[in-house]
Amino acid sequence: MPTLLDGRGDLEYAIQQIVLSPSENEYFDQLIPAIKDATTGGKGQALLQTLSQFSDDREAEIERICKSNHQEFTSSVNQLLKVREGGNKLTNDITELIKAIQASTEKLADQKQALKESRAVRTNIDETTTALVACLEVLRLANYVHDLLNQKSHYAALRALDELQNIHLRGVTQYKIASMIQKSIPITKKLIADAVMADLNTWLFRIRETSQFLGELGFYAVEQRRKRHRERAEKLGYLADYKLNSAIELVADESTEFDVLDNEDVRVDFTPLFECLHIHNALGQTDKFKAEYAATRKQQKDLMLPTSITLVDSETSSLSEMLESIAGFAIIEKATLQKAPSLRSPVDVDELWESICQSAISLISKALPEVNNAEMLLKIKGVIALFIQTMESWGYPVRSLDAFLLILFRKYAELLKRRFSDDFQEIVMTDDYMPMPINNGDEYDKVVNVSWYTPEKPREEIRFPCVLPFSQMYPLCCIDIRNFLNQFYFFSDDHFQQPKVIDDTLRSSLDELLAEKVCQSLVERLGSQYLGQIVQILINLEHFETACRELEQLLAAARSSSSVGGSVALSATEQFKNHKKTAEKRIFELVNSKIDDLIDTAEYDWSAQYGTSETSSYMQELTQYLSTTMTTVLIGLPTEIKELIYFDALGHAAEKILSIPLSPDVRRINPNGVAALALDVKFLSTFVETLGNPILQETLDELRQTIALMQSGNTDEYYDISTRNKKYGRVNAMNGPLLLEKLTQAVASPSRAEKFTAFSSKFYSRDT
């Protein structure tokens, strides 16, 4: 049923429906919507007019009907009047109803307007509440970021800030709080970056404080590896050829694990570094962080190194502390490179390492001149070698440190040479140059063990006390030589990459010490007038020559595999050998000088009227001197040298004795003078026979034959070449005639002069 009245036709239709309603309820059901729609749409007047028109039409119809039927009309009029009255009443009711409905409609409209306004306010409140909740959430997250920052949860704070910026702020961009928080985000990020850097700096400071302890642990770990390697090398000899940090050693020791960075004593947590790197990476500041971290580590490197060190403390603590700090610093760098390869490049780490090495080498070099003790320098080398092996185990290049060890070795060699030079010189200068007495077997064994000496008798046949051929200086020098060798090779223990340098330096230094400080010092003392001292020097020279030959073999055997093969030659060996001849000549000089002195005391009366039956005193003294010298002073010499000295001394004595009658001062010699000389020569010959060496007799042949010639009754035999060669072959061709001439009386006869002239001409013509 239509309820909307758009025009008059609709109103008429609605009125017809109202009038035609079969019941009162339906009547009102039709009437009320029509009144409501007319009132609401502003057509209330039109509804009244339509109702009036409908009423007039009905009256006209009634009047027409009444004209046709008056009675009925009258009746109808009455009814109509009643209806009209009812209609008027109904119209009034409708009017009142319309007014009431209109008033109700206006009130309803006001209520609706109020409801609409209430709904708008509610909507605004809801929107405000939603916005406030969103803003509060943003503010809560902003505060939460700062709370996380205060709790040092830097990465969580950064993630919350990222969530705040990319998610929550987008929903409140229309509010001022969003712009305020947006402006604070860069500041907050900087706060996070600064906070994480502060934590990193704290971590770096703690790392710096523990660097020395880390280095100490690193040294300890390598020292333990050294110990294990030595134990394995003792069990398996071939392992001794492999150095520490070699592949074989690393494989053999891989069962023993020790983490310098994580153990019972210390644990280095890299979390602050990783967090800082991660946060700067999230902030897009990785390059800046790398630069700052590199600058900080360089600064820490500079702060870690002292301005100066001392190397003369007994425990080398200053050097150890510096190297331990460097080791700990370098271990952290290498661990950082392994754990965070994007932070540190190998080139950067190696450059920083090389810088540290050069700084350390510079500090050690400045302090090195104050070291004047080889043992202290050996301790310094040991600390540096341990440092090198520790760093080598972490993969660091150590070429510059190896080169510096060569500098240390040269200084070490110089200090050793200087010290042993003084020792050798003192030993040579303070020696008594007497055969060394031995009181007991223990003393004997010690001397034999340290000296290069092979006794002539077995140990069990030796009776104590006894005397060794060399003087005390020889075993003392042998001890020093062995110490010198050992201390040289001590430098190569643990770590030294240039053993050939040790071999060459040791050979040259030892050669120089033996040649200049021992051999030359002994040669200088050959100027002594004491024969026993010269003899002892000769014996010592011989033993030193033997020692040098033994040393050559020892140096060749101990030579490193990197050295060129072949024998080792010491120039000192040849010098000792050559200067034995010098000592022998000096002995000859002293013996012959003594012989000259004795023979110069000889007094022969060449014109004696009577003969003598007593040997001259000088001859007795001469034989006594030769006998005593050979049995006491020269007893320690080898037999061949003693025989040579005897041979030379007897030859010189014979020549000196022969020179007595040949002297220009002796003009005439009678048979009595010859007999006195012959008696002395016989005494000397008898003494030589007691020596039991036929060769020594040859030294007197010329003297004996000359005496025989002078005592010969037939001197003409001398001028017969065949007879002379047979009987007087050793007589000097010039001395024989000269002595025969002195045997003549006051003036030589013409026949004798002619014979001498003829002999001389024949002799020279034969020689020609």
mmCIF file with all atom_site columns, C-alpha atoms in Angstrom, residues 8-73:
data_model
loop_
_atom_site.group_PDB
_atom_site.id
_atom_site.type_symbol
_atom_site.label_atom_id
_atom_site.label_alt_id
_atom_site.label_comp_id
_atom_site.label_asym_id
_atom_site.label_entity_id
_atom_site.label_seq_id
_atom_site.pdbx_PDB_ins_code
_atom_site.Cartn_x
_atom_site.Cartn_y
_atom_site.Cartn_z
_atom_site.occupancy
_atom_site.B_iso_or_equiv
_atom_site.pdbx_formal_charge
_atom_site.auth_seq_id
_atom_site.auth_comp_id
_atom_site.auth_asym_id
_atom_site.auth_atom_id
_atom_site.pdbx_PDB_model_num
ATOM 1  C CA . ARG A 1 8  ? -3.171  15.482 -5.296 1.00 0.00 ? 8  ARG A CA 1
ATOM 2  C CA . GLY A 1 9  ? -4.092  12.257 -7.029 1.00 0.00 ? 9  GLY A CA 1
ATOM 3  C CA . ASP A 1 10 ? -2.295  10.422 -4.342 1.00 0.00 ? 10 ASP A CA 1
ATOM 4  C CA . LEU A 1 11 ? -4.182  12.361 -1.673 1.00 0.00 ? 11 LEU A CA 1
ATOM 5  C CA . GLU A 1 12 ? -7.510  11.578 -3.280 1.00 0.00 ? 12 GLU A CA 1
ATOM 6  C CA . TYR A 1 13 ? -6.580  7.984  -3.532 1.00 0.00 ? 13 TYR A CA 1
ATOM 7  C CA . ALA A 1 14 ? -5.505  7.993  0.115  1.00 0.00 ? 14 ALA A CA 1
ATOM 8  C CA . ILE A 1 15 ? -8.826  9.636  1.170  1.00 0.00 ? 15 ILE A CA 1
ATOM 9  C CA . GLN A 1 16 ? -10.797 7.104  -0.795 1.00 0.00 ? 16 GLN A CA 1
ATOM 10 C CA . GLN A 1 17 ? -8.936  4.338  0.945  1.00 0.00 ? 17 GLN A CA 1
ATOM 11 C CA . ILE A 1 18 ? -9.549  6.003  4.324  1.00 0.00 ? 18 ILE A CA 1
ATOM 12 C CA . VAL A 1 19 ? -13.270 6.397  3.629  1.00 0.00 ? 19 VAL A CA 1
ATOM 13 C CA . LEU A 1 20 ? -13.604 2.932  2.259  1.00 0.00 ? 20 LEU A CA 1
ATOM 14 C CA . SER A 1 21 ? -11.894 1.381  5.290  1.00 0.00 ? 21 SER A CA 1
ATOM 15 C CA . PRO A 1 22 ? -14.215 -1.375 6.552  1.00 0.00 ? 22 PRO A CA 1
ATOM 16 C CA . SER A 1 23 ? -13.254 -0.943 10.194 1.00 0.00 ? 23 SER A CA 1
ATOM 17 C CA . GLU A 1 24 ? -12.196 1.746  12.559 1.00 0.00 ? 24 GLU A CA 1
ATOM 18 C CA . ASN A 1 25 ? -8.793  0.227  13.153 1.00 0.00 ? 25 ASN A CA 1
ATOM 19 C CA . GLU A 1 26 ? -8.085  0.081  9.458  1.00 0.00 ? 26 GLU A CA 1
ATOM 20 C CA . TYR A 1 27 ? -9.480  3.591  9.117  1.00 0.00 ? 27 TYR A CA 1
ATOM 21 C CA . PHE A 1 28 ? -6.930  4.901  11.578 1.00 0.00 ? 28 PHE A CA 1
ATOM 22 C CA . ASP A 1 29 ? -4.248  2.740  10.067 1.00 0.00 ? 29 ASP A CA 1
ATOM 23 C CA . GLN A 1 30 ? -4.894  4.492  6.736  1.00 0.00 ? 30 GLN A CA 1
ATOM 24 C CA . LEU A 1 31 ? -5.446  7.923  8.224  1.00 0.00 ? 31 LEU A CA 1
ATOM 25 C CA . ILE A 1 32 ? -2.402  8.229  10.481 1.00 0.00 ? 32 ILE A CA 1
ATOM 26 C CA . PRO A 1 33 ? 0.206   7.471  7.796  1.00 0.00 ? 33 PRO A CA 1
ATOM 27 C CA . ALA A 1 34 ? -1.563  9.911  5.438  1.00 0.00 ? 34 ALA A CA 1
ATOM 28 C CA . ILE A 1 35 ? -1.535  12.648 8.081  1.00 0.00 ? 35 ILE A CA 1
ATOM 29 C CA . LYS A 1 36 ? 2.083   11.845 9.006  1.00 0.00 ? 36 LYS A CA 1
ATOM 30 C CA . ASP A 1 37 ? 3.208   11.877 5.404  1.00 0.00 ? 37 ASP A CA 1
ATOM 31 C CA . ALA A 1 38 ? 1.278   15.098 4.670  1.00 0.00 ? 38 ALA A CA 1
ATOM 32 C CA . THR A 1 39 ? 2.697   16.762 7.765  1.00 0.00 ? 39 THR A CA 1
ATOM 33 C CA . THR A 1 40 ? 6.192   15.525 7.227  1.00 0.00 ? 40 THR A CA 1
ATOM 34 C CA . GLY A 1 41 ? 6.229   16.457 3.552  1.00 0.00 ? 41 GLY A CA 1
ATOM 35 C CA . GLY A 1 42 ? 4.648   19.887 4.158  1.00 0.00 ? 42 GLY A CA 1
ATOM 36 C CA . LYS A 1 43 ? 1.290   18.894 2.536  1.00 0.00 ? 43 LYS A CA 1
ATOM 37 C CA . GLY A 1 44 ? -1.021  19.145 5.517  1.00 0.00 ? 44 GLY A CA 1
ATOM 38 C CA . GLN A 1 45 ? -3.096  21.964 3.921  1.00 0.00 ? 45 GLN A CA 1
ATOM 39 C CA . ALA A 1 46 ? -3.419  20.030 0.727  1.00 0.00 ? 46 ALA A CA 1
ATOM 40 C CA . LEU A 1 47 ? -4.741  17.096 2.732  1.00 0.00 ? 47 LEU A CA 1
ATOM 41 C CA . LEU A 1 48 ? -7.390  19.319 4.335  1.00 0.00 ? 48 LEU A CA 1
ATOM 42 C CA . GLN A 1 49 ? -8.362  20.767 1.000  1.00 0.00 ? 49 GLN A CA 1
ATOM 43 C CA . THR A 1 50 ? -8.619  17.308 -0.475 1.00 0.00 ? 50 THR A CA 1
ATOM 44 C CA . LEU A 1 51 ? -10.731 16.184 2.437  1.00 0.00 ? 51 LEU A CA 1
ATOM 45 C CA . SER A 1 52 ? -12.989 19.312 1.981  1.00 0.00 ? 52 SER A CA 1
ATOM 46 C CA . GLN A 1 53 ? -13.228 18.668 -1.712 1.00 0.00 ? 53 GLN A CA 1
ATOM 47 C CA . PHE A 1 54 ? -14.058 15.062 -1.026 1.00 0.00 ? 54 PHE A CA 1
ATOM 48 C CA . SER A 1 55 ? -16.684 16.224 1.437  1.00 0.00 ? 55 SER A CA 1
ATOM 49 C CA . ASP A 1 56 ? -18.171 18.741 -1.070 1.00 0.00 ? 56 ASP A CA 1
ATOM 50 C CA . ASP A 1 57 ? -18.244 16.068 -3.730 1.00 0.00 ? 57 ASP A CA 1
ATOM 51 C CA . ARG A 1 58 ? -20.045 13.796 -1.420 1.00 0.00 ? 58 ARG A CA 1
ATOM 52 C CA . GLU A 1 59 ? -22.558 16.508 -0.530 1.00 0.00 ? 59 GLU A CA 1
ATOM 53 C CA . ALA A 1 60 ? -23.163 17.241 -4.189 1.00 0.00 ? 60 ALA A CA 1
ATOM 54 C CA . GLU A 1 61 ? -23.720 13.596 -4.809 1.00 0.00 ? 61 GLU A CA 1
ATOM 55 C CA . ILE A 1 62 ? -25.999 13.414 -1.830 1.00 0.00 ? 62 ILE A CA 1
ATOM 56 C CA . GLU A 1 63 ? -27.922 16.468 -3.047 1.00 0.00 ? 63 GLU A CA 1
ATOM 57 C CA . ARG A 1 64 ? -28.334 14.886 -6.462 1.00 0.00 ? 64 ARG A CA 1
ATOM 58 C CA . ILE A 1 65 ? -29.493 11.732 -4.951 1.00 0.00 ? 65 ILE A CA 1
ATOM 59 C CA . CYS A 1 66 ? -31.835 13.685 -2.691 1.00 0.00 ? 66 CYS A CA 1
ATOM 60 C CA . LYS A 1 67 ? -33.461 15.461 -5.591 1.00 0.00 ? 67 LYS A CA 1
ATOM 61 C CA . SER A 1 68 ? -34.414 12.194 -7.034 1.00 0.00 ? 68 SER A CA 1
ATOM 62 C CA . ASN A 1 69 ? -35.665 10.882 -3.780 1.00 0.00 ? 69 ASN A CA 1
ATOM 63 C CA . HIS A 1 70 ? -36.616 13.678 -1.388 1.00 0.00 ? 70 HIS A CA 1
ATOM 64 C CA . GLN A 1 71 ? -37.591 11.475 1.391  1.00 0.00 ? 71 GLN A CA 1
ATOM 65 C CA . GLU A 1 72 ? -34.567 9.554  1.080  1.00 0.00 ? 72 GLU A CA 1
ATOM 66 C CA . PHE A 1 73 ? -32.796 12.755 0.529  1.00 0.00 ? 73 PHE A CA 1
#
